[in-house]
Amino acid sequence: MSDLLTAILLGIVEGVTEFLPVSSTGHLVLATELLGYDPQRWAVFNIAIQPGAILAIVVLYWRTFMAVLSGLMKGEKHSIAFVRNLLIAFIPAVALGLAFNDQIEALLENAVVVAWALIIGGVAILIVERLAKTRDVGGISGVSVSQSVKIGLVQCMAMIPGVSRSGATIMGAMAFGIDRRTAAEFSFFLALPTLTGATVLQMYKHRDAITANDLQLIGVGALVSFVVALVVVKAFMAVVTKHGFAPFAWYRIVAGSVALLVLAAK
């Protein structure tokens, strides 16, 4: 398969899975492994195309962004709390990401870890869905400081590929008593600083190894992930509203199990 087709395929995988609780990084690692791609060559690409999916959230929620920005300029408590909560939840990922970056990169080449993380994460989602007692907190600004801290800590679990950043933050938020819709939107908005930071770090760290051709492929992958994510996020919220997160949990368990069988047979 040509590099261009590979970039398009991985961009589709990123766009479909980034905001679902199924682990986009895990799926990219598995796709790279199962399709026979060089994991070291495509590892940076898989991180660098994330801004495409991030931009989809900016487009879909642009009214919210403008309202928060306007509120900040007016000193409104609602907008200040919105930004405060996201910044607080972002800090743990910065600290651990910088401290353990090399160890995290090593895990990105381990497809077996991804498969097991998918299965275990699926079971965890089913447990949280059944046992969590949530209440409507009135949106992201209604989340408490302590809840924001705990969501940030839970997000760090997603540094293990296959855990899922969105899965960890959404399930964590629900476990801490936050309603399903706010939990999902908190996860979406928290993705902006988290994924942007991860992309900048990887691009800077590997700046000498990235060629002009690599940049073109990253651009293609990011564009594809943006278009796909626009569609997927809307569909995701509709599914969650009607069916909850259980369908994604069962998908994780099946996908992880199949991946283990295929990897064992290789």
GROMACS .gro file of C-alpha atoms in nm:
model
  266
    1MET     CA    1   0.000   0.000   0.000
    2SER     CA    2   0.133   0.346  -0.089
    3ASP     CA    3   0.221   0.598   0.181
    4LEU     CA    4  -0.066   0.822   0.068
    5LEU     CA    5  -0.326   0.546   0.105
    6THR     CA    6  -0.176   0.454   0.441
    7ALA     CA    7  -0.207   0.816   0.557
    8ILE     CA    8  -0.571   0.826   0.444
    9LEU     CA    9  -0.652   0.496   0.615
   10LEU     CA   10  -0.490   0.598   0.944
   11GLY     CA   11  -0.663   0.937   0.920
   12ILE     CA   12  -0.998   0.759   0.895
   13VAL     CA   13  -0.912   0.544   1.197
   14GLU     CA   14  -0.813   0.854   1.395
   15GLY     CA   15  -1.126   1.047   1.299
   16VAL     CA   16  -1.358   0.759   1.384
   17THR     CA   17  -1.201   0.665   1.717
   18GLU     CA   18  -1.054   0.982   1.872
   19PHE     CA   19  -1.364   1.090   2.063
   20LEU     CA   20  -1.517   0.746   2.113
   21PRO     CA   21  -1.427   0.555   2.432
   22VAL     CA   22  -1.242   0.292   2.229
   23SER     CA   23  -0.885   0.435   2.215
   24SER     CA   24  -0.777   0.602   1.892
   25THR     CA   25  -0.409   0.546   1.971
   26GLY     CA   26  -0.478   0.182   2.044
   27HIS     CA   27  -0.656   0.136   1.711
   28LEU     CA   28  -0.375   0.312   1.526
   29VAL     CA   29  -0.117   0.087   1.695
   30LEU     CA   30  -0.319  -0.224   1.608
   31ALA     CA   31  -0.374  -0.107   1.250
   32THR     CA   32  -0.003  -0.041   1.211
   33GLU     CA   33   0.087  -0.383   1.353
   34LEU     CA   34  -0.180  -0.595   1.183
   35LEU     CA   35  -0.131  -0.434   0.841
   36GLY     CA   36   0.244  -0.480   0.859
   37TYR     CA   37   0.349  -0.115   0.871
   38ASP     CA   38   0.675  -0.008   1.035
   39PRO     CA   39   0.557   0.100   1.385
   40GLN     CA   40   0.856   0.327   1.446
   41ARG     CA   41   0.806   0.513   1.120
   42TRP     CA   42   0.432   0.574   1.172
   43ALA     CA   43   0.434   0.634   1.549
   44VAL     CA   44   0.496   1.009   1.516
   45PHE     CA   45   0.243   1.033   1.232
   46ASN     CA   46  -0.025   0.874   1.450
   47ILE     CA   47   0.023   1.146   1.712
   48ALA     CA   48   0.077   1.434   1.470
   49ILE     CA   49  -0.257   1.391   1.288
   50GLN     CA   50  -0.458   1.446   1.607
   51PRO     CA   51  -0.502   1.823   1.549
   52GLY     CA   52  -0.736   1.734   1.263
   53ALA     CA   53  -0.977   1.568   1.502
   54ILE     CA   54  -0.926   1.852   1.751
   55LEU     CA   55  -1.031   2.106   1.489
   56ALA     CA   56  -1.356   1.915   1.442
   57ILE     CA   57  -1.449   1.991   1.804
   58VAL     CA   58  -1.368   2.359   1.752
   59VAL     CA   59  -1.599   2.369   1.450
   60LEU     CA   60  -1.882   2.171   1.611
   61TYR     CA   61  -1.874   2.372   1.934
   62TRP     CA   62  -1.773   2.711   1.797
   63ARG     CA   63  -2.074   2.880   1.960
   64THR     CA   64  -1.962   2.751   2.299
   65PHE     CA   65  -1.608   2.875   2.237
   66MET     CA   66  -1.731   3.220   2.142
   67ALA     CA   67  -1.965   3.236   2.442
   68VAL     CA   68  -1.685   3.138   2.681
   69LEU     CA   69  -1.446   3.388   2.523
   70SER     CA   70  -1.705   3.664   2.549
   71GLY     CA   71  -1.774   3.567   2.909
   72LEU     CA   72  -1.406   3.577   2.998
   73MET     CA   73  -1.375   3.928   2.859
   74LYS     CA   74  -1.669   4.030   3.079
   75GLY     CA   75  -1.536   3.847   3.382
   76GLU     CA   76  -1.837   3.614   3.406
   77LYS     CA   77  -1.803   3.343   3.671
   78HIS     CA   78  -1.956   3.081   3.441
   79SER     CA   79  -1.685   3.124   3.176
   80ILE     CA   80  -1.404   3.153   3.431
   81ALA     CA   81  -1.513   2.825   3.593
   82PHE     CA   82  -1.532   2.660   3.248
   83VAL     CA   83  -1.169   2.743   3.165
   84ARG     CA   84  -1.046   2.683   3.522
   85ASN     CA   85  -1.184   2.330   3.530
   86LEU     CA   86  -1.026   2.234   3.199
   87LEU     CA   87  -0.688   2.379   3.295
   88ILE     CA   88  -0.691   2.196   3.629
   89ALA     CA   89  -0.772   1.866   3.456
   90PHE     CA   90  -0.497   1.929   3.199
   91ILE     CA   91  -0.211   1.975   3.449
   92PRO     CA   92  -0.160   1.607   3.554
   93ALA     CA   93  -0.117   1.500   3.190
   94VAL     CA   94   0.149   1.767   3.138
   95ALA     CA   95   0.347   1.656   3.443
   96LEU     CA   96   0.334   1.283   3.371
   97GLY     CA   97   0.368   1.322   2.996
   98LEU     CA   98   0.694   1.515   3.030
   99ALA     CA   99   0.828   1.287   3.304
  100PHE     CA  100   0.754   0.955   3.132
  101ASN     CA  101   0.756   1.042   2.762
  102ASP     CA  102   1.014   0.778   2.666
  103GLN     CA  103   0.831   0.501   2.852
  104ILE     CA  104   0.503   0.604   2.689
  105GLU     CA  105   0.661   0.593   2.342
  106ALA     CA  106   0.786   0.239   2.409
  107LEU     CA  107   0.431   0.125   2.485
  108LEU     CA  108   0.313   0.265   2.151
  109GLU     CA  109   0.486  -0.028   1.979
  110ASN     CA  110   0.327  -0.300   2.195
  111ALA     CA  111   0.009  -0.427   2.029
  112VAL     CA  112  -0.049  -0.692   2.298
  113VAL     CA  113  -0.071  -0.421   2.566
  114VAL     CA  114  -0.326  -0.240   2.350
  115ALA     CA  115  -0.542  -0.551   2.307
  116TRP     CA  116  -0.553  -0.625   2.680
  117ALA     CA  117  -0.621  -0.258   2.761
  118LEU     CA  118  -0.918  -0.263   2.523
  119ILE     CA  119  -1.067  -0.565   2.699
  120ILE     CA  120  -1.008  -0.440   3.054
  121GLY     CA  121  -1.135  -0.093   2.962
  122GLY     CA  122  -1.450  -0.243   2.814
  123VAL     CA  123  -1.524  -0.428   3.136
  124ALA     CA  124  -1.460  -0.107   3.333
  125ILE     CA  125  -1.711   0.085   3.119
  126LEU     CA  126  -1.980  -0.176   3.183
  127ILE     CA  127  -1.917  -0.154   3.559
  128VAL     CA  128  -1.930   0.228   3.566
  129GLU     CA  129  -2.243   0.236   3.349
  130ARG     CA  130  -2.418   0.003   3.592
  131LEU     CA  131  -2.298   0.144   3.925
  132ALA     CA  132  -2.231   0.517   3.874
  133LYS     CA  133  -2.473   0.755   4.044
  134THR     CA  134  -2.473   1.078   3.845
  135ARG     CA  135  -2.658   1.408   3.857
  136ASP     CA  136  -2.693   1.702   3.621
  137VAL     CA  137  -2.419   1.946   3.722
  138GLY     CA  138  -2.521   2.211   3.471
  139GLY     CA  139  -2.237   2.177   3.224
  140ILE     CA  140  -1.859   2.202   3.245
  141SER     CA  141  -1.869   2.518   3.457
  142GLY     CA  142  -2.071   2.326   3.716
  143VAL     CA  143  -1.797   2.068   3.769
  144SER     CA  144  -1.617   2.118   4.101
  145VAL     CA  145  -1.244   2.177   4.141
  146SER     CA  146  -1.198   1.842   4.314
  147GLN     CA  147  -1.385   1.663   4.035
  148SER     CA  148  -1.164   1.837   3.778
  149VAL     CA  149  -0.850   1.723   3.960
  150LYS     CA  150  -0.973   1.364   3.970
  151ILE     CA  151  -1.068   1.367   3.602
  152GLY     CA  152  -0.719   1.495   3.521
  153LEU     CA  153  -0.562   1.213   3.720
  154VAL     CA  154  -0.782   0.952   3.553
  155GLN     CA  155  -0.689   1.092   3.211
  156CYS     CA  156  -0.327   0.995   3.282
  157MET     CA  157  -0.428   0.629   3.268
  158ALA     CA  158  -0.482   0.681   2.896
  159MET     CA  159  -0.108   0.720   2.846
  160ILE     CA  160  -0.122   0.341   2.823
  161PRO     CA  161  -0.232   0.282   2.461
  162GLY     CA  162  -0.563   0.103   2.443
  163VAL     CA  163  -0.705   0.257   2.761
  164SER     CA  164  -0.867   0.549   2.571
  165ARG     CA  165  -0.835   0.911   2.678
  166SER     CA  166  -1.201   0.980   2.613
  167GLY     CA  167  -1.306   0.654   2.779
  168ALA     CA  168  -1.101   0.723   3.091
  169THR     CA  169  -1.220   1.083   3.127
  170ILE     CA  170  -1.587   1.014   3.050
  171MET     CA  171  -1.611   0.709   3.276
  172GLY     CA  172  -1.406   0.884   3.543
  173ALA     CA  173  -1.636   1.186   3.535
  174MET     CA  174  -1.944   0.965   3.565
  175ALA     CA  175  -1.786   0.770   3.850
  176PHE     CA  176  -1.735   1.105   4.025
  177GLY     CA  177  -2.106   1.187   3.991
  178ILE     CA  178  -2.115   1.396   3.673
  179ASP     CA  179  -2.401   1.346   3.427
  180ARG     CA  180  -2.335   1.161   3.101
  181ARG     CA  181  -2.361   1.457   2.861
  182THR     CA  182  -2.139   1.687   3.068
  183ALA     CA  183  -1.888   1.403   3.110
  184ALA     CA  184  -1.869   1.359   2.732
  185GLU     CA  185  -1.837   1.732   2.662
  186PHE     CA  186  -1.575   1.774   2.936
  187SER     CA  187  -1.376   1.500   2.762
  188PHE     CA  188  -1.416   1.668   2.422
  189PHE     CA  189  -1.293   2.007   2.543
  190LEU     CA  190  -1.014   1.858   2.755
  191ALA     CA  191  -0.886   1.695   2.436
  192LEU     CA  192  -0.790   2.034   2.294
  193PRO     CA  193  -0.499   2.120   2.527
  194THR     CA  194  -0.408   1.755   2.590
  195LEU     CA  195  -0.380   1.639   2.229
  196THR     CA  196  -0.230   1.968   2.111
  197GLY     CA  197   0.038   1.937   2.379
  198ALA     CA  198   0.113   1.575   2.284
  199THR     CA  199   0.141   1.669   1.917
  200VAL     CA  200   0.373   1.964   1.980
  201LEU     CA  201   0.596   1.751   2.206
  202GLN     CA  202   0.627   1.469   1.950
  203MET     CA  203   0.685   1.704   1.657
  204TYR     CA  204   0.956   1.891   1.849
  205LYS     CA  205   1.122   1.575   1.979
  206HIS     CA  206   1.142   1.419   1.632
  207ARG     CA  207   1.187   1.741   1.435
  208ASP     CA  208   1.517   1.629   1.280
  209ALA     CA  209   1.368   1.302   1.153
  210ILE     CA  210   1.055   1.451   0.993
  211THR     CA  211   1.092   1.506   0.618
  212ALA     CA  212   0.895   1.728   0.381
  213ASN     CA  213   0.716   1.416   0.255
  214ASP     CA  214   0.626   1.325   0.613
  215LEU     CA  215   0.472   1.669   0.664
  216GLN     CA  216   0.260   1.623   0.351
  217LEU     CA  217   0.138   1.284   0.474
  218ILE     CA  218   0.063   1.431   0.817
  219GLY     CA  219  -0.139   1.706   0.648
  220VAL     CA  220  -0.342   1.449   0.452
  221GLY     CA  221  -0.402   1.236   0.761
  222ALA     CA  222  -0.506   1.536   0.968
  223LEU     CA  223  -0.748   1.658   0.700
  224VAL     CA  224  -0.910   1.316   0.670
  225SER     CA  225  -0.939   1.281   1.048
  226PHE     CA  226  -1.103   1.626   1.066
  227VAL     CA  227  -1.374   1.542   0.811
  228VAL     CA  228  -1.446   1.201   0.963
  229ALA     CA  229  -1.453   1.334   1.321
  230LEU     CA  230  -1.712   1.597   1.224
  231VAL     CA  231  -1.954   1.318   1.136
  232VAL     CA  232  -1.860   1.078   1.415
  233VAL     CA  233  -1.895   1.319   1.709
  234LYS     CA  234  -2.255   1.404   1.617
  235ALA     CA  235  -2.342   1.037   1.575
  236PHE     CA  236  -2.164   0.950   1.900
  237MET     CA  237  -2.373   1.191   2.107
  238ALA     CA  238  -2.691   1.050   1.951
  239VAL     CA  239  -2.591   0.692   2.035
  240VAL     CA  240  -2.487   0.780   2.390
  241THR     CA  241  -2.813   0.965   2.454
  242LYS     CA  242  -3.018   0.666   2.342
  243HIS     CA  243  -2.807   0.363   2.436
  244GLY     CA  244  -2.539   0.481   2.680
  245PHE     CA  245  -2.179   0.358   2.657
  246ALA     CA  246  -2.244  -0.018   2.674
  247PRO     CA  247  -2.222  -0.068   2.292
  248PHE     CA  248  -1.869   0.074   2.297
  249ALA     CA  249  -1.775  -0.146   2.593
  250TRP     CA  250  -1.881  -0.463   2.413
  251TYR     CA  251  -1.703  -0.348   2.098
  252ARG     CA  252  -1.381  -0.301   2.298
  253ILE     CA  253  -1.405  -0.648   2.448
  254VAL     CA  254  -1.465  -0.812   2.110
  255ALA     CA  255  -1.200  -0.605   1.928
  256GLY     CA  256  -0.938  -0.671   2.197
  257SER     CA  257  -1.013  -1.044   2.198
  258VAL     CA  258  -0.993  -1.069   1.819
  259ALA     CA  259  -0.668  -0.871   1.818
  260LEU     CA  260  -0.513  -1.110   2.072
  261LEU     CA  261  -0.611  -1.410   1.859
  262VAL     CA  262  -0.472  -1.255   1.541
  263LEU     CA  263  -0.149  -1.149   1.712
  264ALA     CA  264  -0.105  -1.497   1.860
  265ALA     CA  265  -0.146  -1.651   1.515
  266LYS     CA  266   0.117  -1.427   1.352
   0.00000   0.00000   0.00000
